[in-house]
CSV table of C-alpha atoms in Angstrom, one decimal:
chain,number,residue,atom,x,y,z
A,24,UNK,CA,94.3,46.2,90.0
A,25,UNK,CA,91.3,44.0,89.6
A,26,UNK,CA,93.2,41.1,90.8
A,27,UNK,CA,93.4,42.9,94.2
A,28,UNK,CA,89.8,43.6,94.2
A,29,UNK,CA,89.0,40.0,93.3
A,30,UNK,CA,91.3,38.7,96.0
A,31,UNK,CA,89.8,40.9,98.7
A,32,UNK,CA,86.4,40.0,97.7
A,33,UNK,CA,86.7,36.4,99.2
A,34,UNK,CA,83.1,35.6,98.9
A,35,UNK,CA,81.9,32.2,97.8
A,36,UNK,CA,81.0,32.0,94.0
A,37,UNK,CA,77.4,31.0,93.3
A,38,UNK,CA,76.9,27.3,93.3
A,39,UNK,CA,79.9,26.6,95.4
A,40,UNK,CA,79.4,23.7,97.6
A,41,UNK,CA,82.7,24.1,99.3
A,42,UNK,CA,82.3,27.5,100.7
A,43,UNK,CA,81.7,26.1,104.1
A,44,UNK,CA,84.8,24.2,104.2
A,45,UNK,CA,87.2,26.8,102.8
A,46,UNK,CA,89.9,27.2,105.4
A,47,UNK,CA,90.4,30.2,107.5
A,48,UNK,CA,91.6,29.8,111.2
A,49,UNK,CA,88.3,31.3,112.4
A,50,UNK,CA,86.3,29.1,110.1
A,51,UNK,CA,88.2,26.0,111.3
A,52,UNK,CA,87.7,26.8,114.9
A,53,UNK,CA,83.9,27.4,114.4
A,54,UNK,CA,83.5,24.1,112.5
A,55,UNK,CA,85.3,22.3,115.4
A,56,UNK,CA,83.1,24.1,117.9
A,57,UNK,CA,79.9,23.3,116.1
A,58,UNK,CA,81.0,19.6,115.4
A,59,UNK,CA,81.7,19.3,119.1
A,60,UNK,CA,78.2,20.6,119.9
A,61,UNK,CA,76.6,18.4,117.5
A,62,UNK,CA,78.6,15.4,118.7
A,63,UNK,CA,77.6,15.9,122.3
A,64,UNK,CA,74.1,16.6,121.5
A,65,UNK,CA,74.0,13.2,119.4
A,66,UNK,CA,75.6,11.3,122.1
A,67,UNK,CA,73.2,12.4,124.9
A,68,UNK,CA,70.1,12.1,122.7
A,69,UNK,CA,70.9,8.8,121.2
A,70,UNK,CA,71.7,7.4,124.8
A,71,UNK,CA,68.3,8.6,126.1
A,72,UNK,CA,66.5,7.4,122.9
A,73,UNK,CA,68.3,3.9,123.3
A,74,UNK,CA,67.4,3.8,126.9
A,75,UNK,CA,63.7,4.7,126.4
A,76,UNK,CA,63.2,1.8,124.0
A,77,UNK,CA,65.6,-0.5,125.7
A,78,UNK,CA,64.8,-4.0,127.3
A,79,UNK,CA,66.1,-2.9,130.8
A,80,UNK,CA,63.5,-0.1,131.0
A,81,UNK,CA,60.7,-2.3,129.6
A,82,UNK,CA,61.5,-4.9,132.1
A,83,UNK,CA,61.5,-2.5,135.1
A,84,UNK,CA,58.2,-1.0,133.8
A,85,UNK,CA,56.6,-4.4,133.5
A,86,UNK,CA,57.9,-5.4,137.0
A,87,UNK,CA,56.4,-2.2,138.6
A,88,UNK,CA,53.0,-2.8,136.8
A,89,UNK,CA,53.0,-6.4,138.1
A,90,UNK,CA,53.8,-5.3,141.5
A,91,UNK,CA,51.6,-2.3,141.7
A,92,UNK,CA,48.6,-4.4,140.6
A,93,UNK,CA,49.7,-7.5,142.6
A,94,UNK,CA,49.4,-9.7,139.5
A,95,UNK,CA,50.5,-13.4,139.7
A,96,UNK,CA,51.5,-16.1,137.3
A,97,UNK,CA,49.1,-16.2,134.1
A,98,UNK,CA,47.9,-12.7,134.6
A,99,UNK,CA,51.4,-11.1,134.4
A,100,UNK,CA,52.1,-13.1,131.3
A,101,UNK,CA,49.0,-11.8,129.6
A,102,UNK,CA,50.1,-8.3,129.6
A,103,UNK,CA,50.5,-7.1,126.0
A,104,UNK,CA,53.9,-5.5,126.1
A,105,UNK,CA,53.7,-4.1,122.5
A,106,UNK,CA,50.4,-2.3,123.6
A,107,UNK,CA,51.9,-1.1,126.9
A,108,UNK,CA,55.1,0.2,125.4
A,109,UNK,CA,53.5,1.8,122.2
A,110,UNK,CA,53.6,5.3,123.7
A,111,UNK,CA,57.2,4.8,124.5
A,112,UNK,CA,57.9,3.8,120.9
A,113,UNK,CA,56.1,6.8,119.8
A,114,UNK,CA,58.3,9.0,122.2
A,115,UNK,CA,61.4,7.4,120.9
A,116,UNK,CA,60.4,8.3,117.3
A,117,UNK,CA,59.6,11.8,118.4
A,118,UNK,CA,62.8,12.1,120.1
A,119,UNK,CA,64.7,11.0,116.9
A,120,UNK,CA,62.8,13.6,114.9
A,121,UNK,CA,63.5,16.3,117.5
A,122,UNK,CA,67.4,15.2,117.3
A,123,UNK,CA,67.3,15.5,113.5
A,124,UNK,CA,65.6,19.0,113.7
A,125,UNK,CA,68.3,20.1,116.2
A,126,UNK,CA,70.9,18.9,113.9
A,127,UNK,CA,69.7,20.7,110.9
A,128,UNK,CA,69.2,24.0,113.1
A,129,UNK,CA,72.8,23.8,114.2
A,130,UNK,CA,74.1,23.2,110.8
A,131,UNK,CA,71.9,26.2,109.4
A,132,UNK,CA,73.2,28.3,112.2
A,133,UNK,CA,76.8,27.4,111.4
A,134,UNK,CA,76.2,28.4,107.8
A,135,UNK,CA,74.6,31.7,108.7
A,136,UNK,CA,77.4,32.4,111.0
A,137,UNK,CA,80.0,31.7,108.4
A,138,UNK,CA,78.3,33.7,105.9
A,139,UNK,CA,77.4,36.7,108.1
A,140,UNK,CA,80.4,36.9,110.3
A,141,UNK,CA,83.3,34.6,109.2
A,142,UNK,CA,83.2,35.8,105.4
A,143,UNK,CA,83.2,39.4,106.0
A,144,UNK,CA,85.8,39.1,108.6
A,145,UNK,CA,87.9,37.0,106.0
A,146,UNK,CA,87.3,39.8,103.5
A,147,UNK,CA,88.6,42.5,105.8
A,148,UNK,CA,91.7,40.3,106.8
A,149,UNK,CA,92.5,39.9,103.0
A,150,UNK,CA,91.8,43.4,102.1
A,151,UNK,CA,93.8,44.6,105.2
A,152,UNK,CA,96.9,42.5,104.2
A,153,UNK,CA,96.6,43.9,100.7
A,154,UNK,CA,96.3,47.4,101.8
A,155,UNK,CA,99.2,47.0,104.3
A,156,UNK,CA,101.3,45.7,101.3
A,157,UNK,CA,100.6,48.9,99.4
A,158,UNK,CA,97.8,47.6,97.3
A,159,UNK,CA,95.3,50.5,97.9
A,160,UNK,CA,92.9,49.2,95.1
A,161,UNK,CA,91.9,46.4,97.7
A,162,UNK,CA,88.3,47.0,98.9
A,163,UNK,CA,86.3,45.2,101.5
A,164,UNK,CA,82.9,44.1,100.1
A,165,UNK,CA,80.2,45.8,102.3
A,166,UNK,CA,77.0,43.9,102.4
A,167,UNK,CA,75.4,44.9,105.7
A,168,UNK,CA,75.1,47.8,107.9
A,169,UNK,CA,75.9,46.2,111.1
A,170,UNK,CA,79.2,46.7,113.1
A,171,UNK,CA,81.0,44.4,110.7
A,172,UNK,CA,79.8,46.4,107.7
A,173,UNK,CA,80.8,49.6,109.3
A,174,UNK,CA,84.2,48.2,110.0
A,175,UNK,CA,84.5,47.2,106.3
A,176,UNK,CA,83.4,50.8,105.3
A,177,UNK,CA,86.2,52.1,107.8
A,178,UNK,CA,88.8,50.0,106.3
A,179,UNK,CA,87.8,51.3,102.8
A,180,UNK,CA,87.8,54.9,104.0
A,181,UNK,CA,91.3,54.5,105.4
A,182,UNK,CA,92.5,53.1,102.0
A,183,UNK,CA,90.8,56.1,100.2
A,184,UNK,CA,92.4,58.6,102.5
A,185,UNK,CA,95.7,57.0,102.3
A,186,UNK,CA,95.4,57.1,98.6
A,187,UNK,CA,94.4,60.8,98.4
A,188,UNK,CA,97.3,61.8,100.7
A,189,UNK,CA,99.9,59.8,98.9
A,190,UNK,CA,98.8,61.0,95.4
A,191,UNK,CA,98.8,64.6,96.7
A,192,UNK,CA,102.3,64.0,98.1
A,193,UNK,CA,103.4,62.5,94.9
A,194,UNK,CA,102.1,65.3,92.6
A,195,UNK,CA,103.2,68.1,94.9
A,196,UNK,CA,106.7,66.6,95.1
A,197,UNK,CA,106.9,66.3,91.4
A,198,UNK,CA,105.8,69.8,90.8
A,199,UNK,CA,108.4,71.0,93.3
A,200,UNK,CA,111.0,69.0,91.6
A,201,UNK,CA,110.1,70.7,88.4
A,202,UNK,CA,110.4,74.1,90.0
A,203,UNK,CA,113.9,73.3,91.3
A,204,UNK,CA,114.8,72.2,87.9
A,205,UNK,CA,113.4,75.6,86.5
A,206,UNK,CA,115.4,77.4,89.1
A,207,UNK,CA,118.6,75.6,88.1
A,208,UNK,CA,117.8,76.3,84.3
A,209,UNK,CA,117.2,80.0,84.9
A,210,UNK,CA,120.5,80.4,87.0
A,211,UNK,CA,122.4,78.6,84.2
A,212,UNK,CA,120.7,80.6,81.4
A,213,UNK,CA,121.1,84.0,82.9
A,214,UNK,CA,124.7,85.4,82.5
A,215,UNK,CA,126.4,86.4,85.8
A,216,UNK,CA,123.8,84.8,87.9
A,217,UNK,CA,125.6,82.2,89.9
A,218,UNK,CA,123.8,80.6,92.8
A,219,UNK,CA,125.5,80.9,96.1
A,220,UNK,CA,127.7,77.8,96.4
A,221,UNK,CA,126.4,76.9,99.9
A,222,UNK,CA,123.0,76.6,98.4
A,223,UNK,CA,123.9,73.9,95.9
A,224,UNK,CA,124.0,71.0,98.4
A,225,UNK,CA,120.7,72.4,99.9
A,226,UNK,CA,119.0,72.2,96.5
A,227,UNK,CA,120.5,68.8,95.7
A,228,UNK,CA,119.1,67.6,99.0
A,229,UNK,CA,115.7,68.9,98.1
A,230,UNK,CA,115.8,67.1,94.8
A,231,UNK,CA,116.9,63.8,96.4
A,232,UNK,CA,114.2,64.1,99.0
A,233,UNK,CA,111.5,64.7,96.5
A,234,UNK,CA,112.7,62.0,94.1
A,235,UNK,CA,112.5,59.9,97.2
A,236,UNK,CA,109.0,60.7,98.0
A,237,UNK,CA,107.9,60.4,94.3
A,238,UNK,CA,109.4,56.8,94.3
A,239,UNK,CA,107.7,56.0,97.6
A,240,UNK,CA,104.4,57.0,96.0
A,241,UNK,CA,105.1,55.2,92.9
A,242,UNK,CA,105.6,52.0,94.7
A,243,UNK,CA,101.9,51.9,95.8
A,244,UNK,CA,99.0,50.6,93.7
A,245,UNK,CA,96.1,52.7,93.6
A,246,UNK,CA,92.4,52.3,93.1
A,247,UNK,CA,91.6,53.0,89.4
A,248,UNK,CA,94.5,55.6,88.9
A,249,UNK,CA,98.2,55.4,88.3
A,250,UNK,CA,100.8,57.8,89.5
A,251,UNK,CA,103.3,57.9,86.6
A,252,UNK,CA,105.9,60.0,88.6
A,253,UNK,CA,104.6,63.4,87.4
A,254,UNK,CA,100.9,63.1,87.3
A,255,UNK,CA,97.9,60.9,88.2
A,256,UNK,CA,96.2,59.2,85.2
A,257,UNK,CA,93.2,56.9,84.8
A,258,UNK,CA,94.6,53.2,85.3
A,259,UNK,CA,92.7,52.3,81.9
A,260,UNK,CA,95.0,54.8,80.0
A,261,UNK,CA,98.3,53.9,81.2
A,262,UNK,CA,100.9,54.9,78.7
A,263,UNK,CA,103.0,52.0,77.3
A,264,UNK,CA,106.5,51.7,78.8
B,8,UNK,CA,72.3,84.2,102.9
B,9,UNK,CA,75.5,82.1,102.3
B,10,UNK,CA,75.5,79.7,99.4
B,11,UNK,CA,74.9,76.0,100.0
B,12,UNK,CA,77.3,73.6,98.7
B,13,UNK,CA,77.5,69.7,98.5
B,14,UNK,CA,80.9,68.2,98.9
B,15,UNK,CA,81.5,64.8,97.0
B,16,UNK,CA,84.6,62.8,97.5
B,17,UNK,CA,85.5,59.3,98.5
B,18,UNK,CA,88.1,60.4,100.9
B,19,UNK,CA,86.9,61.7,104.2
B,20,UNK,CA,90.3,63.5,104.7
B,21,UNK,CA,89.7,65.3,101.4
B,22,UNK,CA,86.0,66.1,102.2
B,23,UNK,CA,87.2,67.7,105.4
B,24,UNK,CA,89.8,69.8,103.7
B,25,UNK,CA,87.4,71.0,101.0
B,26,UNK,CA,84.8,71.8,103.7
B,27,UNK,CA,87.2,73.7,105.8
B,28,UNK,CA,88.3,75.6,102.7
B,29,UNK,CA,84.8,76.6,101.6
B,30,UNK,CA,83.6,77.4,105.2
B,31,UNK,CA,86.7,79.7,105.7
B,32,UNK,CA,85.3,81.6,102.7
B,33,UNK,CA,81.7,81.9,104.3
B,34,UNK,CA,80.1,79.1,102.2
B,35,UNK,CA,77.7,76.7,103.9
B,36,UNK,CA,78.5,72.9,103.4
B,37,UNK,CA,75.1,71.4,103.5
B,38,UNK,CA,76.2,67.9,103.1
B,39,UNK,CA,79.0,65.5,102.0
B,40,UNK,CA,78.9,62.3,100.1
B,41,UNK,CA,81.4,59.7,99.5
B,42,UNK,CA,80.0,58.1,96.3
B,43,UNK,CA,78.1,59.1,93.2
B,44,UNK,CA,75.0,57.3,94.3
B,45,UNK,CA,74.9,59.1,97.7
B,46,UNK,CA,75.7,62.3,95.9
B,47,UNK,CA,72.7,62.0,93.6
B,48,UNK,CA,70.5,61.2,96.5
B,49,UNK,CA,71.8,64.1,98.6
B,50,UNK,CA,71.4,66.4,95.7
B,51,UNK,CA,67.7,65.6,95.3
B,52,UNK,CA,67.1,66.1,99.1
B,53,UNK,CA,69.3,69.2,99.7
B,54,UNK,CA,69.1,71.0,96.4
B,55,UNK,CA,72.4,72.8,96.9
B,56,UNK,CA,73.7,75.8,95.1
B,57,UNK,CA,76.7,74.1,93.9
B,58,UNK,CA,78.3,70.6,94.0
B,59,UNK,CA,82.1,69.8,94.2
B,60,UNK,CA,82.5,66.5,92.6
B,61,UNK,CA,85.4,64.0,92.8
B,62,UNK,CA,85.8,61.8,89.7
B,63,UNK,CA,87.5,58.6,90.9
B,64,UNK,CA,85.1,56.9,93.5
B,65,UNK,CA,84.5,53.6,94.6
B,66,UNK,CA,81.0,53.1,93.8
B,67,UNK,CA,79.7,55.5,91.1
B,68,UNK,CA,82.3,57.8,89.5
B,69,UNK,CA,81.9,61.5,89.5
B,70,UNK,CA,81.2,62.0,85.8
B,71,UNK,CA,78.4,59.5,85.8
B,72,UNK,CA,76.9,60.9,89.0
B,73,UNK,CA,77.2,64.5,87.4
B,74,UNK,CA,75.4,63.4,84.2
B,75,UNK,CA,72.5,62.0,86.3
B,76,UNK,CA,72.3,65.2,88.4
B,77,UNK,CA,72.3,67.2,85.4
B,78,UNK,CA,69.6,65.1,83.9
B,79,UNK,CA,67.6,65.6,87.2
B,80,UNK,CA,68.4,69.3,87.2
B,81,UNK,CA,69.9,71.0,84.2
B,82,UNK,CA,70.7,74.1,86.2
B,83,UNK,CA,72.8,72.2,88.7
B,84,UNK,CA,76.2,73.8,89.1
B,85,UNK,CA,79.1,71.2,89.3
B,86,UNK,CA,82.8,71.8,89.8
B,87,UNK,CA,85.0,68.9,89.4
B,88,UNK,CA,87.8,68.5,92.1
B,89,UNK,CA,90.2,65.8,91.1
B,90,UNK,CA,93.7,64.4,91.4
B,91,UNK,CA,93.7,63.2,87.7
B,92,UNK,CA,95.6,65.3,85.3
B,93,UNK,CA,94.3,64.1,81.9
B,94,UNK,CA,92.9,66.8,79.5
B,95,UNK,CA,90.4,64.3,78.3
B,96,UNK,CA,88.6,64.5,81.7
B,97,UNK,CA,88.7,68.2,81.6
B,98,UNK,CA,87.0,68.1,78.2
B,99,UNK,CA,84.5,65.6,79.2
B,100,UNK,CA,83.6,67.6,82.3
B,101,UNK,CA,83.1,70.8,80.1
B,102,UNK,CA,81.1,68.7,77.5
B,103,UNK,CA,78.6,67.4,80.0
B,104,UNK,CA,78.1,70.9,81.6
B,105,UNK,CA,80.4,71.2,84.6
B,106,UNK,CA,81.1,74.7,85.6
B,107,UNK,CA,84.8,74.1,86.5
B,108,UNK,CA,87.8,71.7,86.8
B,109,UNK,CA,90.3,71.9,89.4
B,110,UNK,CA,93.1,69.8,90.4
B,111,UNK,CA,93.3,68.9,94.1
B,112,UNK,CA,96.8,70.2,94.4
B,113,UNK,CA,95.6,73.6,93.7
B,114,UNK,CA,92.7,73.6,96.2
B,115,UNK,CA,93.5,77.1,97.0
B,116,UNK,CA,91.8,78.0,93.7
B,117,UNK,CA,88.6,76.4,94.8
B,118,UNK,CA,87.2,79.5,96.6
B,119,UNK,CA,87.8,81.7,93.6
B,120,UNK,CA,86.3,79.3,91.1
B,121,UNK,CA,83.4,78.8,93.4
B,122,UNK,CA,82.8,82.6,93.6
B,123,UNK,CA,83.0,83.0,89.9
B,124,UNK,CA,80.4,80.1,89.4
B,125,UNK,CA,78.1,81.7,91.7
B,126,UNK,CA,78.2,85.0,90.1
């Protein structure tokens, strides 16, 4: 049963550097979206940065200065381009710095998004699949009180309710089977006490149905307990077969 | 004044059934909890006259929670209501000071045992 709990947990182990890249469809989609955003940001930013420091822009600025000041010949050659374009260089560096910060922020957002939304959803999907397959010991790890946390609690509550109902059905069916067996024994033991023949198939059907219910309940795995066909016992003290 | 009861069970469906069963007998269910930890907190807040306690719960089990409640209030009255049919649990419940032990399939006995415990 611990295996099911383990499977449903689906949280990254401490120190795992690959948590971000573990595949789930939602995670893959998110990675694609975020990489697209980063790619577009990078393309636009690098184009702007390149243009700001590019020869074409510098030539255009120099030409405008020369024209606006009506400089001629030597005077225009004496313009110190490094000095004039120093602010542009600084702007270029600042833009590179801002792009780096934006990329770091996008990656951090992606990481938080995966940790706070994708991983809990993965946990719910895994637990839901296990519960649907009859492993009622599966639990959704609830680490927040937001809507996702509440959804996880609801799934756990559903599993707990289902376990309770199934176990009750199992033990009550088992008790009824014993009652029917007792009736049959009493009828056999007491002289001249024959059961009405029309009732025999009815009793047989009751026993068959009860057996079926017991076998359905036995086919489930429960949280911390085991239904042995008659009673519910702690899973840590399962009698040997 | 009707007696105040705290219902502890990890199954909401079962809490509802127990609550209905107790309210039908005139008891007041002042709160319910789905884990041992929540039960201890609620017991301290509400100080009920009696607690019905499940054993198997997903956070803290009922036996541990009962021990902590009885450490906090040795006069606390706890009745175990469980699906487990193991004599060891019954004995352990008795040993730690529980006032009763009922199997959930015999829920009809609950009101009677609560009545006896309250006397």
